[in-house]
Amino acid sequence: MNNTRVYKMSFASVYPYYIKKAEKKGRTKDEVDEIIFWLTGYDKQTLQQQIDEKTDFETFFAQAPQLNPNVSKITGVICGYRVEEIEDELMQKIRYLDKLVDELAKGKVMDKILRK
């Protein structure tokens, strides 16, 4: 599978869709941000910087301060693939984010989403 197109998509172009998906189900932008902070180690300022610079997904994850050590606890199916079985490391990180936002939109409690 050629994932180059996904890698080169700007995070800023997808971010509003994450928020829209969550808000449609009664969740908030702050909750989406909290998920991103937890997963990547970004904070409010550094996340905004990535958005302002229209960073692509490849760079977004390459520059992430620290991937959360509990990412291995993220399991399940997203876009027809089991996230824990995705071999391409970058695609797996992107799908982790998709999965967490999906769980938020489905009404899961934040402590469970953040694998606490």
Coordinates of N, CA and C in Angstrom, one line a residue:
M1 N 0.8 -1.2 0.0 CA 0.0 0.0 0.0 C 0.9 1.2 0.0
N2 N 0.6 2.2 -0.9 CA 1.3 3.4 -0.9 C 0.7 4.5 0.0
N3 N 1.4 4.8 1.0 CA 0.8 5.8 2.0 C 1.4 7.2 1.9
T4 N 2.2 7.4 0.8 CA 2.8 8.7 0.7 C 1.8 9.9 0.7
R5 N 0.7 9.7 0.1 CA -0.3 10.8 0.1 C -0.8 11.1 1.5
V6 N -1.0 10.1 2.3 CA -1.5 10.4 3.7 C -0.4 11.1 4.5
Y7 N 0.9 10.6 4.3 CA 2.0 11.2 5.0 C 2.2 12.7 4.7
K8 N 1.9 13.1 3.5 CA 2.1 14.4 3.0 C 0.9 15.3 3.3
M9 N -0.2 14.8 3.8 CA -1.3 15.6 4.1 C -1.0 16.5 5.3
S10 N -1.4 17.7 5.3 CA -1.1 18.6 6.4 C -2.0 18.2 7.6
F11 N -1.4 18.1 8.8 CA -2.1 17.8 10.0 C -3.2 18.9 10.2
A12 N -2.9 20.2 9.8 CA -3.8 21.3 10.0 C -5.1 21.1 9.1
S13 N -5.0 20.4 8.0 CA -6.1 20.1 7.2 C -7.1 19.1 7.7
V14 N -6.5 18.2 8.5 CA -7.3 17.1 9.1 C -7.8 17.4 10.5
Y15 N -7.1 18.2 11.2 CA -7.4 18.6 12.6 C -8.9 19.1 12.8
P16 N -9.4 20.0 11.9 CA -10.8 20.4 12.1 C -11.8 19.3 11.9
Y17 N -11.4 18.2 11.2 CA -12.3 17.1 11.0 C -12.4 16.3 12.3
Y18 N -11.2 16.2 13.0 CA -11.2 15.5 14.3 C -12.1 16.2 15.3
I19 N -12.0 17.5 15.3 CA -12.8 18.3 16.2 C -14.3 18.2 15.8
K20 N -14.6 18.3 14.5 CA -16.0 18.2 14.1 C -16.6 16.9 14.4
K21 N -15.9 15.8 14.3 CA -16.3 14.5 14.6 C -16.7 14.4 16.1
A22 N -15.8 14.9 16.9 CA -16.0 14.9 18.4 C -17.2 15.8 18.8
E23 N -17.3 17.0 18.2 CA -18.3 17.9 18.6 C -19.7 17.5 18.1
K24 N -19.7 16.8 17.0 CA -21.0 16.2 16.5 C -21.6 15.2 17.5
K25 N -20.8 14.6 18.3 CA -21.2 13.7 19.3 C -21.2 14.2 20.8
G26 N -21.1 15.6 20.8 CA -21.2 16.2 22.2 C -19.9 16.3 22.9
R27 N -18.8 16.1 22.3 CA -17.5 16.2 22.9 C -16.9 17.5 22.5
T28 N -15.7 17.8 23.1 CA -15.1 19.2 22.9 C -13.8 19.2 22.2
K29 N -13.4 20.4 21.7 CA -12.1 20.6 21.1 C -11.0 20.3 22.1
D30 N -11.3 20.7 23.4 CA -10.3 20.5 24.4 C -10.0 19.0 24.7
E31 N -11.1 18.2 24.5 CA -10.9 16.8 24.7 C -10.0 16.2 23.6
V32 N -10.3 16.7 22.3 CA -9.5 16.3 21.2 C -8.0 16.7 21.4
D33 N -7.8 17.9 21.9 CA -6.4 18.4 22.2 C -5.8 17.5 23.3
E34 N -6.5 17.2 24.3 CA -6.0 16.4 25.4 C -5.5 15.0 24.8
I35 N -6.3 14.4 23.9 CA -5.9 13.2 23.3 C -4.6 13.3 22.5
I36 N -4.5 14.4 21.8 CA -3.3 14.7 21.0 C -2.1 14.9 21.9
F37 N -2.3 15.7 23.0 CA -1.2 15.9 23.9 C -0.7 14.6 24.5
W38 N -1.7 13.8 24.9 CA -1.3 12.5 25.5 C -0.5 11.6 24.6
L39 N -1.0 11.5 23.3 CA -0.4 10.6 22.3 C 1.0 11.1 21.9
T40 N 1.2 12.4 21.7 CA 2.4 13.0 21.1 C 3.3 13.7 22.0
G41 N 2.8 14.2 23.1 CA 3.7 15.0 24.0 C 3.7 16.4 23.7
Y42 N 2.9 16.8 22.6 CA 2.8 18.3 22.3 C 2.0 18.9 23.5
D43 N 2.2 20.2 23.6 CA 1.3 21.0 24.5 C 0.5 22.0 23.6
K44 N -0.2 22.8 24.3 CA -1.1 23.7 23.5 C -0.3 24.6 22.6
Q45 N 0.8 25.2 23.0 CA 1.6 26.1 22.2 C 2.3 25.3 21.0
T46 N 2.9 24.2 21.3 CA 3.6 23.5 20.2 C 2.6 22.8 19.2
L47 N 1.4 22.4 19.7 CA 0.4 21.9 18.8 C 0.0 23.0 17.8
Q48 N -0.3 24.2 18.4 CA -0.7 25.3 17.6 C 0.3 25.7 16.6
Q49 N 1.6 25.6 17.0 CA 2.7 25.9 16.0 C 2.7 24.9 14.9
Q50 N 2.5 23.6 15.1 CA 2.4 22.6 14.1 C 1.2 22.9 13.1
I51 N 0.1 23.4 13.7 CA -1.1 23.7 12.9 C -0.8 24.9 12.0
D52 N -0.2 26.0 12.6 CA 0.1 27.2 11.9 C 1.1 27.0 10.8
E53 N 2.0 26.1 11.0 CA 3.0 25.8 10.0 C 2.5 24.8 8.9
K54 N 1.3 24.3 9.1 CA 0.7 23.4 8.2 C 1.6 22.1 7.9
T55 N 2.2 21.6 9.0 CA 3.1 20.5 9.1 C 2.3 19.3 8.5
D56 N 3.0 18.5 7.7 CA 2.4 17.2 7.2 C 2.5 16.2 8.4
F57 N 1.8 15.1 8.2 CA 1.7 14.0 9.2 C 3.1 13.4 9.5
E58 N 3.9 13.3 8.5 CA 5.2 12.7 8.6 C 6.0 13.5 9.6
T59 N 6.1 14.8 9.4 CA 6.8 15.8 10.2 C 6.2 15.9 11.6
F60 N 4.8 15.9 11.6 CA 4.1 16.1 12.8 C 4.5 15.0 13.8
F61 N 4.6 13.8 13.4 CA 5.0 12.7 14.3 C 6.5 12.6 14.5
A62 N 7.2 13.0 13.5 CA 8.7 13.0 13.6 C 9.1 14.0 14.7
Q63 N 8.4 15.1 14.7 CA 8.8 16.2 15.7 C 8.1 16.1 17.0
A64 N 7.2 15.1 17.2 CA 6.5 15.0 18.4 C 7.4 14.8 19.6
P65 N 7.3 15.5 20.6 CA 8.2 15.5 21.8 C 8.4 14.1 22.3
Q66 N 7.3 13.3 22.5 CA 7.4 12.0 23.0 C 6.1 11.2 22.8
L67 N 6.2 10.1 22.0 CA 5.1 9.3 21.9 C 4.8 8.6 23.2
N68 N 3.5 8.6 23.6 CA 3.2 8.0 24.9 C 3.6 6.6 25.0
P69 N 4.2 6.2 26.1 CA 4.7 4.8 26.3 C 3.5 3.8 26.3
N70 N 2.3 4.2 26.5 CA 1.2 3.3 26.6 C 0.4 3.1 25.3
V71 N 1.1 3.6 24.2 CA 0.4 3.4 22.9 C 0.2 1.9 22.5
S72 N 1.0 1.1 23.1 CA 0.8 -0.4 22.8 C -0.6 -0.9 23.4
K73 N -1.1 -0.1 24.3 CA -2.4 -0.5 24.8 C -3.6 -0.1 23.9
I74 N -3.3 0.6 22.8 CA -4.4 1.0 21.9 C -4.5 -0.2 20.9
T75 N -5.7 -0.8 21.0 CA -6.0 -1.9 20.1 C -7.4 -1.7 19.5
G76 N -7.6 -2.5 18.5 CA -8.9 -2.5 17.8 C -8.8 -2.1 16.4
V77 N -10.0 -2.0 15.8 CA -10.0 -1.8 14.3 C -10.4 -0.4 14.0
I78 N -9.6 0.2 13.0 CA -9.9 1.5 12.5 C -9.7 1.4 11.0
C79 N -10.6 1.9 10.2 CA -10.5 1.9 8.8 C -10.2 0.5 8.2
G80 N -10.8 -0.5 8.9 CA -10.7 -1.9 8.5 C -9.4 -2.6 8.8
Y81 N -8.5 -1.9 9.6 CA -7.2 -2.5 10.0 C -7.1 -2.6 11.5
R82 N -6.5 -3.6 12.0 CA -6.3 -3.7 13.5 C -5.0 -2.8 13.7
V83 N -5.2 -1.8 14.6 CA -4.1 -0.8 14.8 C -2.8 -1.5 15.3
E84 N -3.0 -2.5 16.1 CA -1.8 -3.2 16.7 C -1.0 -4.0 15.7
E85 N -1.6 -4.3 14.5 CA -1.0 -5.1 13.5 C -0.4 -4.3 12.3
I86 N -0.6 -3.0 12.3 CA -0.1 -2.2 11.2 C 1.4 -2.1 11.3
E87 N 2.1 -2.6 10.3 CA 3.5 -2.7 10.3 C 4.3 -1.4 10.1
D88 N 3.7 -0.5 9.2 CA 4.3 0.8 8.9 C 4.2 1.7 10.2
E89 N 5.3 2.0 10.8 CA 5.3 2.7 12.0 C 4.5 4.1 12.0
L90 N 4.8 4.8 10.9 CA 4.1 6.1 10.8 C 2.6 6.0 10.6
M91 N 2.2 5.0 9.7 CA 0.8 4.8 9.5 C 0.1 4.3 10.8
Q92 N 0.8 3.5 11.6 CA 0.3 3.1 12.9 C 0.0 4.3 13.8
K93 N 1.0 5.2 13.8 CA 0.8 6.4 14.7 C -0.4 7.2 14.2
I94 N -0.6 7.4 12.9 CA -1.7 8.1 12.4 C -3.0 7.4 12.8
R95 N -3.0 6.1 12.6 CA -4.2 5.3 13.0 C -4.5 5.3 14.5
Y96 N -3.4 5.4 15.3 CA -3.6 5.5 16.7 C -4.5 6.8 17.0
L97 N -4.1 7.8 16.4 CA -4.8 9.1 16.6 C -6.2 9.0 16.1
D98 N -6.4 8.4 14.9 CA -7.8 8.2 14.4 C -8.6 7.4 15.4
K99 N -8.0 6.3 15.9 CA -8.7 5.4 16.9 C -9.1 6.1 18.1
L100 N -8.2 6.9 18.7 CA -8.5 7.7 19.9 C -9.6 8.7 19.7
V101 N -9.6 9.4 18.6 CA -10.7 10.4 18.3 C -12.0 9.6 18.1
D102 N -11.9 8.5 17.4 CA -13.1 7.7 17.2 C -13.7 7.2 18.5
E103 N -12.9 6.8 19.5 CA -13.3 6.4 20.8 C -14.0 7.6 21.5
L104 N -13.4 8.7 21.4 CA -14.0 9.9 22.0 C -15.4 10.2 21.4
A105 N -15.5 10.1 20.1 CA -16.8 10.4 19.4 C -17.8 9.3 19.8
K106 N -17.4 8.1 20.1 CA -18.3 7.1 20.5 C -18.7 7.1 22.0
G107 N -18.2 8.2 22.7 CA -18.7 8.4 24.0 C -17.9 7.7 25.1
K108 N -16.7 7.2 24.8 CA -15.9 6.5 25.8 C -15.4 7.5 26.8
V109 N -15.2 7.1 28.0 CA -14.7 8.0 29.1 C -13.2 8.3 28.8
M110 N -12.8 9.6 29.1 CA -11.4 10.0 28.8 C -10.4 9.1 29.5
D111 N -10.6 8.7 30.8 CA -9.6 7.8 31.4 C -9.4 6.5 30.6
K112 N -10.4 6.0 30.0 CA -10.3 4.8 29.2 C -9.6 5.1 27.9
I113 N -9.9 6.2 27.3 CA -9.3 6.6 26.0 C -7.8 6.8 26.3
L114 N -7.4 7.4 27.4 CA -6.0 7.7 27.7 C -5.3 6.5 28.4
R115 N -6.0 5.4 28.4 CA -5.4 4.1 28.9 C -4.9 4.3 30.3
K116 N -5.7 4.9 31.2 CA -5.3 5.1 32.6 C -5.7 3.9 33.4

